[in-house]
Tab-separated table of C-alpha atoms in Angstrom:
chain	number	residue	atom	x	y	z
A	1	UNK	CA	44.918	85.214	95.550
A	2	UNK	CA	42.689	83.022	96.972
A	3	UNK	CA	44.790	80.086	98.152
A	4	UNK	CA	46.046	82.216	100.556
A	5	UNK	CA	43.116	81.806	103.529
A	6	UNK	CA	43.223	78.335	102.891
A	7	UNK	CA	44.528	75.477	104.899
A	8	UNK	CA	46.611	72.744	103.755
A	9	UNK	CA	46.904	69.444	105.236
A	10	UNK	CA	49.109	66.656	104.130
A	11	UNK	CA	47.263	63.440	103.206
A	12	UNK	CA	49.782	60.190	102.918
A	13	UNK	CA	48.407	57.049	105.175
A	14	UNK	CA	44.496	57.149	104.582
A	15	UNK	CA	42.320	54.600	103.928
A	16	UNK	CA	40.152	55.836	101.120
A	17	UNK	CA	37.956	52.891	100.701
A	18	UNK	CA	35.466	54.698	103.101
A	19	UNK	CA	34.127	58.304	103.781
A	20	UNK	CA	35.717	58.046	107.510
A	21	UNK	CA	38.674	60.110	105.803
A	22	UNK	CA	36.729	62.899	104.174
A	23	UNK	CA	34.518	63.212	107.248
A	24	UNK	CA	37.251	63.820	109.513
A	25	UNK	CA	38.855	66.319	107.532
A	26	UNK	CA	35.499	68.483	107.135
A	27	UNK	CA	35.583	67.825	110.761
A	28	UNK	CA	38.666	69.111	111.598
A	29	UNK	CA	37.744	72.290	109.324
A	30	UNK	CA	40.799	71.891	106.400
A	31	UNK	CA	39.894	73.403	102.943
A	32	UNK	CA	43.239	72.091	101.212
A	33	UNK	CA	44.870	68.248	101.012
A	34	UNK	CA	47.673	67.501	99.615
A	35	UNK	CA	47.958	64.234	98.052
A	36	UNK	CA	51.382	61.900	97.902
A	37	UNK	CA	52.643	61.474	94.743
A	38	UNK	CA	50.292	59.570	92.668
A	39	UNK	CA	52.357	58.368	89.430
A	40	UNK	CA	53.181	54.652	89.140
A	41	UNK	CA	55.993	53.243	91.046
A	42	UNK	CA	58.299	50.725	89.530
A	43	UNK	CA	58.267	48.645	92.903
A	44	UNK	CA	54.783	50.140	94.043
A	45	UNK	CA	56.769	52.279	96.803
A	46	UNK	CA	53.871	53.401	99.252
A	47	UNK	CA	55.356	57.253	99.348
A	48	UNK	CA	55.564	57.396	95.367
A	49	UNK	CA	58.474	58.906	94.928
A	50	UNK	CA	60.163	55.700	93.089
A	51	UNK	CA	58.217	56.522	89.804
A	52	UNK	CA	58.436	53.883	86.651
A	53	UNK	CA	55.379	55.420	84.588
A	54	UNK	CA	54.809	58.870	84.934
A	55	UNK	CA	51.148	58.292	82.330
A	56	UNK	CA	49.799	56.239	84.631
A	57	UNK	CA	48.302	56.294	88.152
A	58	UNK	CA	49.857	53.714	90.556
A	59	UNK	CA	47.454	51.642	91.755
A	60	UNK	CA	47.314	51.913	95.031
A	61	UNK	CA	45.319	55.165	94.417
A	62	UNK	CA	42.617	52.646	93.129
A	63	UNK	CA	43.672	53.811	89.400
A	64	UNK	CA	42.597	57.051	87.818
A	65	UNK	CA	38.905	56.397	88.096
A	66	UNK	CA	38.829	56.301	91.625
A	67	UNK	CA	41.444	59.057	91.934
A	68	UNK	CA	39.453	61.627	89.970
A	69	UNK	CA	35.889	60.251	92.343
A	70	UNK	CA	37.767	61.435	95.262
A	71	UNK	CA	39.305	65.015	94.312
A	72	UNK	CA	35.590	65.360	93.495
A	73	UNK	CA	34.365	64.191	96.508
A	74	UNK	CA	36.805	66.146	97.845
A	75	UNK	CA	35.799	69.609	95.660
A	76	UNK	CA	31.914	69.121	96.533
A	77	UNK	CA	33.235	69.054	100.103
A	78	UNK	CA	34.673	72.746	99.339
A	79	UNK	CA	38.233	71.166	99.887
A	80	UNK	CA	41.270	72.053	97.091
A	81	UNK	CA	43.266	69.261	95.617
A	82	UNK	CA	47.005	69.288	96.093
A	83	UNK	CA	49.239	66.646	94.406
A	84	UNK	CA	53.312	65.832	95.118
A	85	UNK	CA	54.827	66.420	91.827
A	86	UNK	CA	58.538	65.335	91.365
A	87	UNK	CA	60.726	65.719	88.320
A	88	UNK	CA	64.141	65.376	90.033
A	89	UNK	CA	64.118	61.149	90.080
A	90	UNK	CA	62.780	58.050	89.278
A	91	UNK	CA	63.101	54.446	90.568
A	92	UNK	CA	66.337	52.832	90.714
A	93	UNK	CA	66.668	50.556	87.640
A	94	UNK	CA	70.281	52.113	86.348
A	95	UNK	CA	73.900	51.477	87.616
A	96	UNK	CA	77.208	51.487	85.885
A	97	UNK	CA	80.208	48.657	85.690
A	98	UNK	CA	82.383	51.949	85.730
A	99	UNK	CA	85.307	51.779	88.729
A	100	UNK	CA	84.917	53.942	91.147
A	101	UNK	CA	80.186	53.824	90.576
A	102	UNK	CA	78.491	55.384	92.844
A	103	UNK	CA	80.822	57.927	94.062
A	104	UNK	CA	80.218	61.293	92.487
A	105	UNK	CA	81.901	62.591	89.681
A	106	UNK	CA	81.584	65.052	87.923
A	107	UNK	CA	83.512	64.075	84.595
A	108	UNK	CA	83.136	62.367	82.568
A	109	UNK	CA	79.583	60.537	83.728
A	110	UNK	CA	79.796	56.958	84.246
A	111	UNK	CA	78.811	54.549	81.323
A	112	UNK	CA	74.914	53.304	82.419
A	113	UNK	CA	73.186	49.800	81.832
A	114	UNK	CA	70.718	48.428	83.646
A	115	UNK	CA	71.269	46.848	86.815
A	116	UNK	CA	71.060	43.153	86.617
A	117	UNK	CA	69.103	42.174	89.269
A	118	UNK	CA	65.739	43.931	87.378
A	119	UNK	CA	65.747	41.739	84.520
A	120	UNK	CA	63.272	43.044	81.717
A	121	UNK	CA	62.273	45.992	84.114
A	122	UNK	CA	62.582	49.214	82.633
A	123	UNK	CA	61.637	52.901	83.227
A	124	UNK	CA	58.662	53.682	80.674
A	125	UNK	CA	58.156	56.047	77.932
A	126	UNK	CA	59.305	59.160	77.789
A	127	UNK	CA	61.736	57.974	79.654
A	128	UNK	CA	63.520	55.082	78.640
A	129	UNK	CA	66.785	56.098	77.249
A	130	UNK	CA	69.714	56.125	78.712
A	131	UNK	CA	70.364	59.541	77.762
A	132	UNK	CA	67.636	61.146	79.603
A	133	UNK	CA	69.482	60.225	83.057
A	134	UNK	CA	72.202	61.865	84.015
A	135	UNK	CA	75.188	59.310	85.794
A	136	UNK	CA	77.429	61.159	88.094
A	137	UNK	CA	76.929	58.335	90.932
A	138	UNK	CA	75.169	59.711	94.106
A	139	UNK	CA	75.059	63.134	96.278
A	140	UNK	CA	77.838	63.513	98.796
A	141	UNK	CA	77.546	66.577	100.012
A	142	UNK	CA	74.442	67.594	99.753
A	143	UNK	CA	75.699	71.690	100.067
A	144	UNK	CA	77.230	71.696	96.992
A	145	UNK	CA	74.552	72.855	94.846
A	146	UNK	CA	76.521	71.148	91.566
A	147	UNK	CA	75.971	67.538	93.342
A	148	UNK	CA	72.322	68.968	94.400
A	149	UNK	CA	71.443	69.219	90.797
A	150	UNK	CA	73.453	66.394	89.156
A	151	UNK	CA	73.788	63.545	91.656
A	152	UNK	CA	71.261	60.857	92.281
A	153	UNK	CA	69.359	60.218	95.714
A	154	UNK	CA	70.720	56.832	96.982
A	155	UNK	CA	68.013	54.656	95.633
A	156	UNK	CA	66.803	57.230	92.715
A	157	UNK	CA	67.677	57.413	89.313
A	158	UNK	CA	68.406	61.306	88.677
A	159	UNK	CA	66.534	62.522	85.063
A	160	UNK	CA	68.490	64.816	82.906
A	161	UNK	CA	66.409	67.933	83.512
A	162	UNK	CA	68.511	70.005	81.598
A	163	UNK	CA	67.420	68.670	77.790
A	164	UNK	CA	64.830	70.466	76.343
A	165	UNK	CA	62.870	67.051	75.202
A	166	UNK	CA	63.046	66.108	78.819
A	167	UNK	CA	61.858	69.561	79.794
A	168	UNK	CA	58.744	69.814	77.009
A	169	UNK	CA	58.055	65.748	78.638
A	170	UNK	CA	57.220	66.896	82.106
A	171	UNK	CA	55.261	69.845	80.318
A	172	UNK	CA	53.013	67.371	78.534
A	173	UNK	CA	52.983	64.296	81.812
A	174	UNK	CA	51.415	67.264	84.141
A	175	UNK	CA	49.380	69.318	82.099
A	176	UNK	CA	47.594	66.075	80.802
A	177	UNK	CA	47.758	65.079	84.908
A	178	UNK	CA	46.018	67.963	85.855
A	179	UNK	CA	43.548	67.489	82.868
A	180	UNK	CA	42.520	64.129	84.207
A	181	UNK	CA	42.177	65.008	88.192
A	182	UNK	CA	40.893	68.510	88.568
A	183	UNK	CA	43.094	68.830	91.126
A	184	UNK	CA	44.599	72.729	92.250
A	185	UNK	CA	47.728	72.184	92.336
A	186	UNK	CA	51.476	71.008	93.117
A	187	UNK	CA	53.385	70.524	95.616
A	188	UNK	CA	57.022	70.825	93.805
A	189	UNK	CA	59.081	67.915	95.221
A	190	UNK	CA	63.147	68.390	95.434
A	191	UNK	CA	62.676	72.072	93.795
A	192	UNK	CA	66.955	72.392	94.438
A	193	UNK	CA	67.744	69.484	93.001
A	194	UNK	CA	66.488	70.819	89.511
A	195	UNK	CA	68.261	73.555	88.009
A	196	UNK	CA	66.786	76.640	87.641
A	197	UNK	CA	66.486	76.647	83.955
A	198	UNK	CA	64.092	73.586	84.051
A	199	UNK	CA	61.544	75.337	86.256
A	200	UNK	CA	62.196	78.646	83.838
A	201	UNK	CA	60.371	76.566	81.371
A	202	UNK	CA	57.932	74.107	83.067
A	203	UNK	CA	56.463	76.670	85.186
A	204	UNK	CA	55.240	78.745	82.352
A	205	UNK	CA	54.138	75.531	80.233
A	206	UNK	CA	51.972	74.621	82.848
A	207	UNK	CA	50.185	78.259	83.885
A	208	UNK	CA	49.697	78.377	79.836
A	209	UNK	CA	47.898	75.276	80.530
A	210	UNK	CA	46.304	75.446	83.525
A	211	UNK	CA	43.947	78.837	82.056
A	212	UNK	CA	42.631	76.220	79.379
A	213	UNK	CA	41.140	73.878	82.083
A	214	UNK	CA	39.586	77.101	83.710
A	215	UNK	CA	42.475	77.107	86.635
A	216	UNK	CA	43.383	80.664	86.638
A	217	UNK	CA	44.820	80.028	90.414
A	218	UNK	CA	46.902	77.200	90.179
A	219	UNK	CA	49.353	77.236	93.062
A	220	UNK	CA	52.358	75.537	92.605
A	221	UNK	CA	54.732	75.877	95.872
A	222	UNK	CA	58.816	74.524	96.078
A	223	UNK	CA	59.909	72.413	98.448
A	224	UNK	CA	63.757	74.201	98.032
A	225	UNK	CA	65.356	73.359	101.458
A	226	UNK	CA	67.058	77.112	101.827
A	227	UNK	CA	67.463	78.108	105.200
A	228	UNK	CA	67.420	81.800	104.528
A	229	UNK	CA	65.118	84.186	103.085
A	230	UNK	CA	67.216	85.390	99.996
A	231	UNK	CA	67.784	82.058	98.819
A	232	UNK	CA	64.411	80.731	99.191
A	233	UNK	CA	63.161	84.161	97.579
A	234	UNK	CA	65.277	83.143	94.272
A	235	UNK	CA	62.574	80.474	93.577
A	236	UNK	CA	59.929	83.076	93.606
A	237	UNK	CA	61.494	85.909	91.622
A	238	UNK	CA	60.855	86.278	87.580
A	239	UNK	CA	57.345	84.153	87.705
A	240	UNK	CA	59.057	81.103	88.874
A	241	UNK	CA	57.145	79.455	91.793
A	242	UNK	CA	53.888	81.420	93.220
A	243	UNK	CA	54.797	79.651	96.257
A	244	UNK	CA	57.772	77.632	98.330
A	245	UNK	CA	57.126	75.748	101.837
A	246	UNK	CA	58.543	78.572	104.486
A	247	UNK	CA	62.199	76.911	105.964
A	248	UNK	CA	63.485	79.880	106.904
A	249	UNK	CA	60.642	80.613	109.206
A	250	UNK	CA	60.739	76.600	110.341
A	251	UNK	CA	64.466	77.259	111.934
A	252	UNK	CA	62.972	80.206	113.954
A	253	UNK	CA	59.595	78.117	114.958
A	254	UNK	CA	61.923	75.641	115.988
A	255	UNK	CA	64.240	78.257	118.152
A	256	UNK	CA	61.324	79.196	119.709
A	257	UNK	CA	59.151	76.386	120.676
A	258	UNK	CA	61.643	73.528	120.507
A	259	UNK	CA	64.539	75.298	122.560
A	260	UNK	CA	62.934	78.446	124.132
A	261	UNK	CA	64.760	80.912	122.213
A	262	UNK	CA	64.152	84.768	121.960
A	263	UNK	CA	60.604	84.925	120.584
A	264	UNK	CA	61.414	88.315	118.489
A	265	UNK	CA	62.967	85.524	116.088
A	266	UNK	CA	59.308	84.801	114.811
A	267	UNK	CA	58.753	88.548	113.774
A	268	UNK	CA	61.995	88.555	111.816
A	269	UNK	CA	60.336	86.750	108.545
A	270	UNK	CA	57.553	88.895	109.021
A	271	UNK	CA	59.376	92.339	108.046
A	272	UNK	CA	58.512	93.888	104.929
A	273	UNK	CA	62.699	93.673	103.922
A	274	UNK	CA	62.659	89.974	104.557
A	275	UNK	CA	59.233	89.984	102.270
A	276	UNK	CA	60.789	91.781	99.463
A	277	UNK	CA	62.965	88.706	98.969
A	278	UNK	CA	60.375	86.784	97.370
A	279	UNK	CA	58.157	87.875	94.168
A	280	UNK	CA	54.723	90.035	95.095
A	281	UNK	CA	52.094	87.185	94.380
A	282	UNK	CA	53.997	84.693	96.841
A	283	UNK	CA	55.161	86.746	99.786
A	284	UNK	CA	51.582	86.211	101.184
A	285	UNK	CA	50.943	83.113	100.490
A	286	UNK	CA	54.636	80.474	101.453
A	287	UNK	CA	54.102	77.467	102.988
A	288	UNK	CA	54.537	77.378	106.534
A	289	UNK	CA	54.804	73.967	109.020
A	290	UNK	CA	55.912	72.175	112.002
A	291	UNK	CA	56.941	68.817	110.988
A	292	UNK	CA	56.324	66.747	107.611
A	293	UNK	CA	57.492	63.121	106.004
A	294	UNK	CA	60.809	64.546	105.947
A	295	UNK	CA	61.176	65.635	109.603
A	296	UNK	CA	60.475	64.400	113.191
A	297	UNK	CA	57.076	64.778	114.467
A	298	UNK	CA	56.611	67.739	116.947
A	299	UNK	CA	55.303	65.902	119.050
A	300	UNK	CA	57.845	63.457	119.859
A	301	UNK	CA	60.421	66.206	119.334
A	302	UNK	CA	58.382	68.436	122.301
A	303	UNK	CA	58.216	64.455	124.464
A	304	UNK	CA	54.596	64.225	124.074
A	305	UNK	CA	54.012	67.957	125.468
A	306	UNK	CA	50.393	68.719	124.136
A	307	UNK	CA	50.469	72.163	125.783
A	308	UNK	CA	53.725	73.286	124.117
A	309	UNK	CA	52.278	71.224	120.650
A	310	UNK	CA	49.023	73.609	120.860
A	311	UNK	CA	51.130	76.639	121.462
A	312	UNK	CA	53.448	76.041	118.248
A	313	UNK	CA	49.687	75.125	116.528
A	314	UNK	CA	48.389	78.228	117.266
A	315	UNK	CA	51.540	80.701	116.471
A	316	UNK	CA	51.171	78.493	113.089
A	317	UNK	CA	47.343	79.093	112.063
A	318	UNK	CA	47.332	82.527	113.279
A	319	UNK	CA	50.544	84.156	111.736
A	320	UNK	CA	50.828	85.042	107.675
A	321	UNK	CA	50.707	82.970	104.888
A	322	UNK	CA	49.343	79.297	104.765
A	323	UNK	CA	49.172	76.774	107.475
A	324	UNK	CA	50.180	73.097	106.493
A	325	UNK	CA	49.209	70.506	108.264
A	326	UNK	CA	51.059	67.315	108.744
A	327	UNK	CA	48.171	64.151	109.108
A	328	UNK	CA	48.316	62.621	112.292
A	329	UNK	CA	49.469	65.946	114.293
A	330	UNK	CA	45.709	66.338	115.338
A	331	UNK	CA	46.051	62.773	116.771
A	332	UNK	CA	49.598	63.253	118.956
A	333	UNK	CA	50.979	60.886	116.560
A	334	UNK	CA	55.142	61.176	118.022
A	335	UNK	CA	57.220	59.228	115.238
A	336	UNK	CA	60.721	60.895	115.314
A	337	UNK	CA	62.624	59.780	111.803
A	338	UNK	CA	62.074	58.324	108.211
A	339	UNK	CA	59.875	55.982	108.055
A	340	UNK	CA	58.895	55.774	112.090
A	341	UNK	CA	57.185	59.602	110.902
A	342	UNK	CA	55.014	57.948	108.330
A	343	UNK	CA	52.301	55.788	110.680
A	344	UNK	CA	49.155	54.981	109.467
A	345	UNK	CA	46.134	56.513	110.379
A	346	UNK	CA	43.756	53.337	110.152
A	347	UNK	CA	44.199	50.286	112.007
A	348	UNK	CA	46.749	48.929	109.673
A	349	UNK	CA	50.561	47.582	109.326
A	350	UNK	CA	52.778	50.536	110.359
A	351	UNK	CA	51.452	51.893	113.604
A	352	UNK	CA	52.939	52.420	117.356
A	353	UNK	CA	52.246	54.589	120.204
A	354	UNK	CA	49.570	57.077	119.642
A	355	UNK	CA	48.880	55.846	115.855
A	356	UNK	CA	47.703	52.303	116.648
A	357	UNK	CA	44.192	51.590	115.968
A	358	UNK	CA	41.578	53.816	114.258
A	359	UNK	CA	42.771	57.001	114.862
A	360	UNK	CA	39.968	59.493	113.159
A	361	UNK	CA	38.939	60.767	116.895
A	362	UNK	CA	37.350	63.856	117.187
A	363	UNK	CA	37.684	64.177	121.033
A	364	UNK	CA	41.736	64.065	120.971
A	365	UNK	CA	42.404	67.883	122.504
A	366	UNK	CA	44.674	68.012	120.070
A	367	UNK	CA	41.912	67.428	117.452
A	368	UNK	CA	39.633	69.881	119.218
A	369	UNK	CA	42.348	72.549	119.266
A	370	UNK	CA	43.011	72.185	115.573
A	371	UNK	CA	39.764	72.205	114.759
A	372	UNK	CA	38.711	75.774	116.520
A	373	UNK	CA	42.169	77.447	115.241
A	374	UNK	CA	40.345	76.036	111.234
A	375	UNK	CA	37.127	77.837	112.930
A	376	UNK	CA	38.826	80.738	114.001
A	377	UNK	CA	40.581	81.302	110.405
A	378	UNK	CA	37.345	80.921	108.730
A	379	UNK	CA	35.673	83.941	111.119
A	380	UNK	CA	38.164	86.536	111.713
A	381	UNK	CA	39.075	87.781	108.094
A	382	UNK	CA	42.566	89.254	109.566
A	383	UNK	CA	43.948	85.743	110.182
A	384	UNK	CA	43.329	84.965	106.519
A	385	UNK	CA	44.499	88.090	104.821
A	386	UNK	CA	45.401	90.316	107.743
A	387	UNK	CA	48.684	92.549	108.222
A	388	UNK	CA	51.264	92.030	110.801
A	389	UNK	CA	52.221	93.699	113.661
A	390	UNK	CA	54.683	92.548	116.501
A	391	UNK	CA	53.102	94.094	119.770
A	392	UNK	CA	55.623	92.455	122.014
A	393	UNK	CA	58.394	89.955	122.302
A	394	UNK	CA	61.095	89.036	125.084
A	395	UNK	CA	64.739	89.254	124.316
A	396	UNK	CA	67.262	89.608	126.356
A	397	UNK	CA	71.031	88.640	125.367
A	398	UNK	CA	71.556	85.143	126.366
A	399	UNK	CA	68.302	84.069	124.892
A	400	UNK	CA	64.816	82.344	126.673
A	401	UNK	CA	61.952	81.513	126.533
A	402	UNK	CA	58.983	84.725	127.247
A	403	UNK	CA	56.112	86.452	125.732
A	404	UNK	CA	54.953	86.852	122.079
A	405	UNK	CA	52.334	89.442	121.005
A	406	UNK	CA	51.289	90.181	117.594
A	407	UNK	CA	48.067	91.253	115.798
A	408	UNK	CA	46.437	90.942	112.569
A	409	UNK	CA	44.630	93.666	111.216
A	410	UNK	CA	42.263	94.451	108.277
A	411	UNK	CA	40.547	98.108	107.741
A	412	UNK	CA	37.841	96.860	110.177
A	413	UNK	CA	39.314	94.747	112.475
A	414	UNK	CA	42.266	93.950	114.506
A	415	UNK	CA	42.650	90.561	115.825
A	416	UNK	CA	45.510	90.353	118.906
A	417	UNK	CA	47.069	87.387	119.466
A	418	UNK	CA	49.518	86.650	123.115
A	419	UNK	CA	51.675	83.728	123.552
A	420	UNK	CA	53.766	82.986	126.232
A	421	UNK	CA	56.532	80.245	125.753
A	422	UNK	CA	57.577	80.024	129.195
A	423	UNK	CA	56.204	77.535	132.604
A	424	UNK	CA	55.214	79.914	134.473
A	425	UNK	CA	51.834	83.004	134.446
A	426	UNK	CA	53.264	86.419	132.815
A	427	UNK	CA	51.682	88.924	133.104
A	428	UNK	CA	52.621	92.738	130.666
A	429	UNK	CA	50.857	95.625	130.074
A	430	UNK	CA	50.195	98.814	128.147
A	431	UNK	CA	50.730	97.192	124.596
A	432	UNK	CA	49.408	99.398	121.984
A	433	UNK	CA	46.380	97.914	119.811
A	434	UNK	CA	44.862	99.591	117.123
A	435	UNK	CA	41.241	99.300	117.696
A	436	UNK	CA	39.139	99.351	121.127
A	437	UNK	CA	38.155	95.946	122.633
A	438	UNK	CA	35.561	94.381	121.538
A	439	UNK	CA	35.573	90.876	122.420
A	440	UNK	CA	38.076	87.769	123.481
A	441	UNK	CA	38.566	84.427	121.949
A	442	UNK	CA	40.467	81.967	124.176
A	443	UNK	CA	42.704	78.868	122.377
């Protein structure tokens, strides 16, 4: 499946007026973006996720025109086309008069109107009934998978995923989306906030469709906040998603690198009876980051440590399965929560720290490091479709920081990689390698 030696790399604060943005990404070496959400927003929310016209393109993106001109640019480039696809929520135009509104309940759902203080402002076609929202008040604990599914986000009306109009709408809004951009494919926002029944149907509308436009690899990948591998797997099995962003593996990257854990926690994900959890086409091809828009930036979470932030770079372009990106990492950008993680990458209104200014340098380290892992990946053939083998890690009982050893191997070639996680030179020997030495590549 060929998505899986590409590299993705999250695209939110970009100025797109000029070619600076497309140059530094063939710079830096990515051959996947993905894009923010790109449907209209009621208030024009700059991370799209308050959505008032799913037909349209908000037009911040410059309208579809000048959407479609850059996943083009972007394709002639040799770079795949990602787009943030939500189906969970919608802007925040309904409330109830209902006692006891927004506290969750489960029954009976509050009685909606429309809030007030929007006047004439409504959600648009197909969804502009009352009845395709459901009106249990807000999530309270977020654990209970009932609330997951039924509650709103604070700020977010929740869309009654479970009727089968609403589920044949969201068939139609994205296949005709994917018609009109070209682009490869989505990023599924919220994915466990929707029950399972909705993607049991979407997901096949939309492969039925995609083979029409010529897009017989069309990755779709969850983002279904499961911490372990068995419930992740679940959004994988019986043809669901061919893909879901890798949280299980996060917690142990963040063990590891973060709080110098054991280092025989990275292999762990890596076993072939943590792999069976998840369907055969998307075991070799999940998701697998640092930080994102959701989370704290490594960097500031690692206090500006660019040595440690290259380590936790490398483990993540060399292991299995696809490396993603977060924009900004290549430029030390620190921002620890929502929306101090969002900066801008131009010389624009949100910026601080390392994001002020232009920031599209190709001499950062961190830059050049990125850039030779993307260099790396496209030479050695094992780092893109390789096996796995852990050569060596440190335990002991009481956890700490130590070595890391793995390879990736094809028929032809074996490609060894050693990290150590602690302060200080170690040094091991006699680790068993498949193949003679033929060469060394230092990062």
């Amino acid at each position: 499946f060929f998505f899986k030696q590409k590299t993705a790399y999250e695209i939110r604060n970009c100025d797109w007026s000029s070619d600076v943005c497309s140059s530094d990404l063939q710079m830096l070496g990515v051959k996947a973006i993905l894009l923010a959400p790109v449907v209209h927003n009621t208030w024009g929310a700059y991370q799209g996720y308050g959505a008032g016209d799913f037909n349209q393109i908000d037009p911040h993106w410059g309208g579809l025109p000048d959407l479609r001109a850059l996943i083009d640019a972007a394709h002639a480039r040799g770079i795949y086309v990602f787009i943030d696809m939500v189906v969970n929520h919608c802007s925040d135009l309904i409330d109830s008069a209902d006692a006891g509104f927004p506290a969750f309940r489960l029954s009976p759902e509050y009685t909606p109107r429309w809030k007030p203080e929007v006047g004439s402002v409504r959600h648009e076609p197909p969804f502009d009934t009352f009845d395709k929202f459901y009106m249990h008040g807000n999530m309270e604990n977020w654990d209970d998978q009932t609330q997951a599914e039924l509650g709103d986000y604070p700020g977010l009306d929740s869309i009654r995923t479970e009727l089968p109009q609403v589920r044949q709408d969201f068939i139609t809004i994205y296949r005709a989306l994917i018609a009109a951009t070209d682009c490869d494919g989505f990023r599924a926002d919220t994915a466990r906030h929707v029950e399972m029944g909705f993607w049991d149907v979407f997901l096949p509308g939309i492969a039925s469709g995609t083979t029409g436009f010529g897009k017989t690899n069309f990755l779709i990948f969850a983002e279904a906040t499961k911490g372990t591998d068995p419930d992740l797997g679940v959004y994988t099995q019986s043809n669901r998603f061919n893909s879901a962003i890798n949280f299980p593996l996060r917690g142990s990257i963040d063990s590891v690198f973060l709080n110098n854990g054991d280092t025989g926690q990275l292999s762990y994900h890596m076993l072939p009876a943590q792999r069976t959890n998840y369907a055969a086409r998307a075991r070799y091809q999940l998701v697998n980051f640092l930080d994102n828009h959701d989370s704290p930036r490594y960097a500031g979470l690692l206090n500006h440590n660019p040595d440690r932030l290259k380590l936790a770079l490398t483990y993540l372009y060399t292991t299995l399965d696809i490396p993603y990106l977060y924009y900004g990492t290549e430029q030390g950008f620190d921002g620890l929560g929502d929306p101090d993680n969002r900066e801008d990458m131009f010389a624009g209104l949100w910026e601080f720290g390392p994001s002020l200014g232009d920031n599209f340098d190709y001499t950062n380290p961190l830059f050049v490091h990125v850039r030779k892992l993307n260099l790396l990946r496209a030479a050695l053939a094992p780092l893109r479709r390789g096996g796995y083998l852990e050569r060596w890690s440190t335990y002991n009982a009481t956890g700490g920081a130590g070595l890391y050893v793995f390879s990736r191997t094809n028929a032809a070639d074996e490609v060894v990689i050693a990290l150590n996680t602690t302060n200080t030179t170690q040094n091991i020997s006699n680790i068993p390698v498949g193949y003679a030495k033929i060469g060394r590549a230092h990062v």
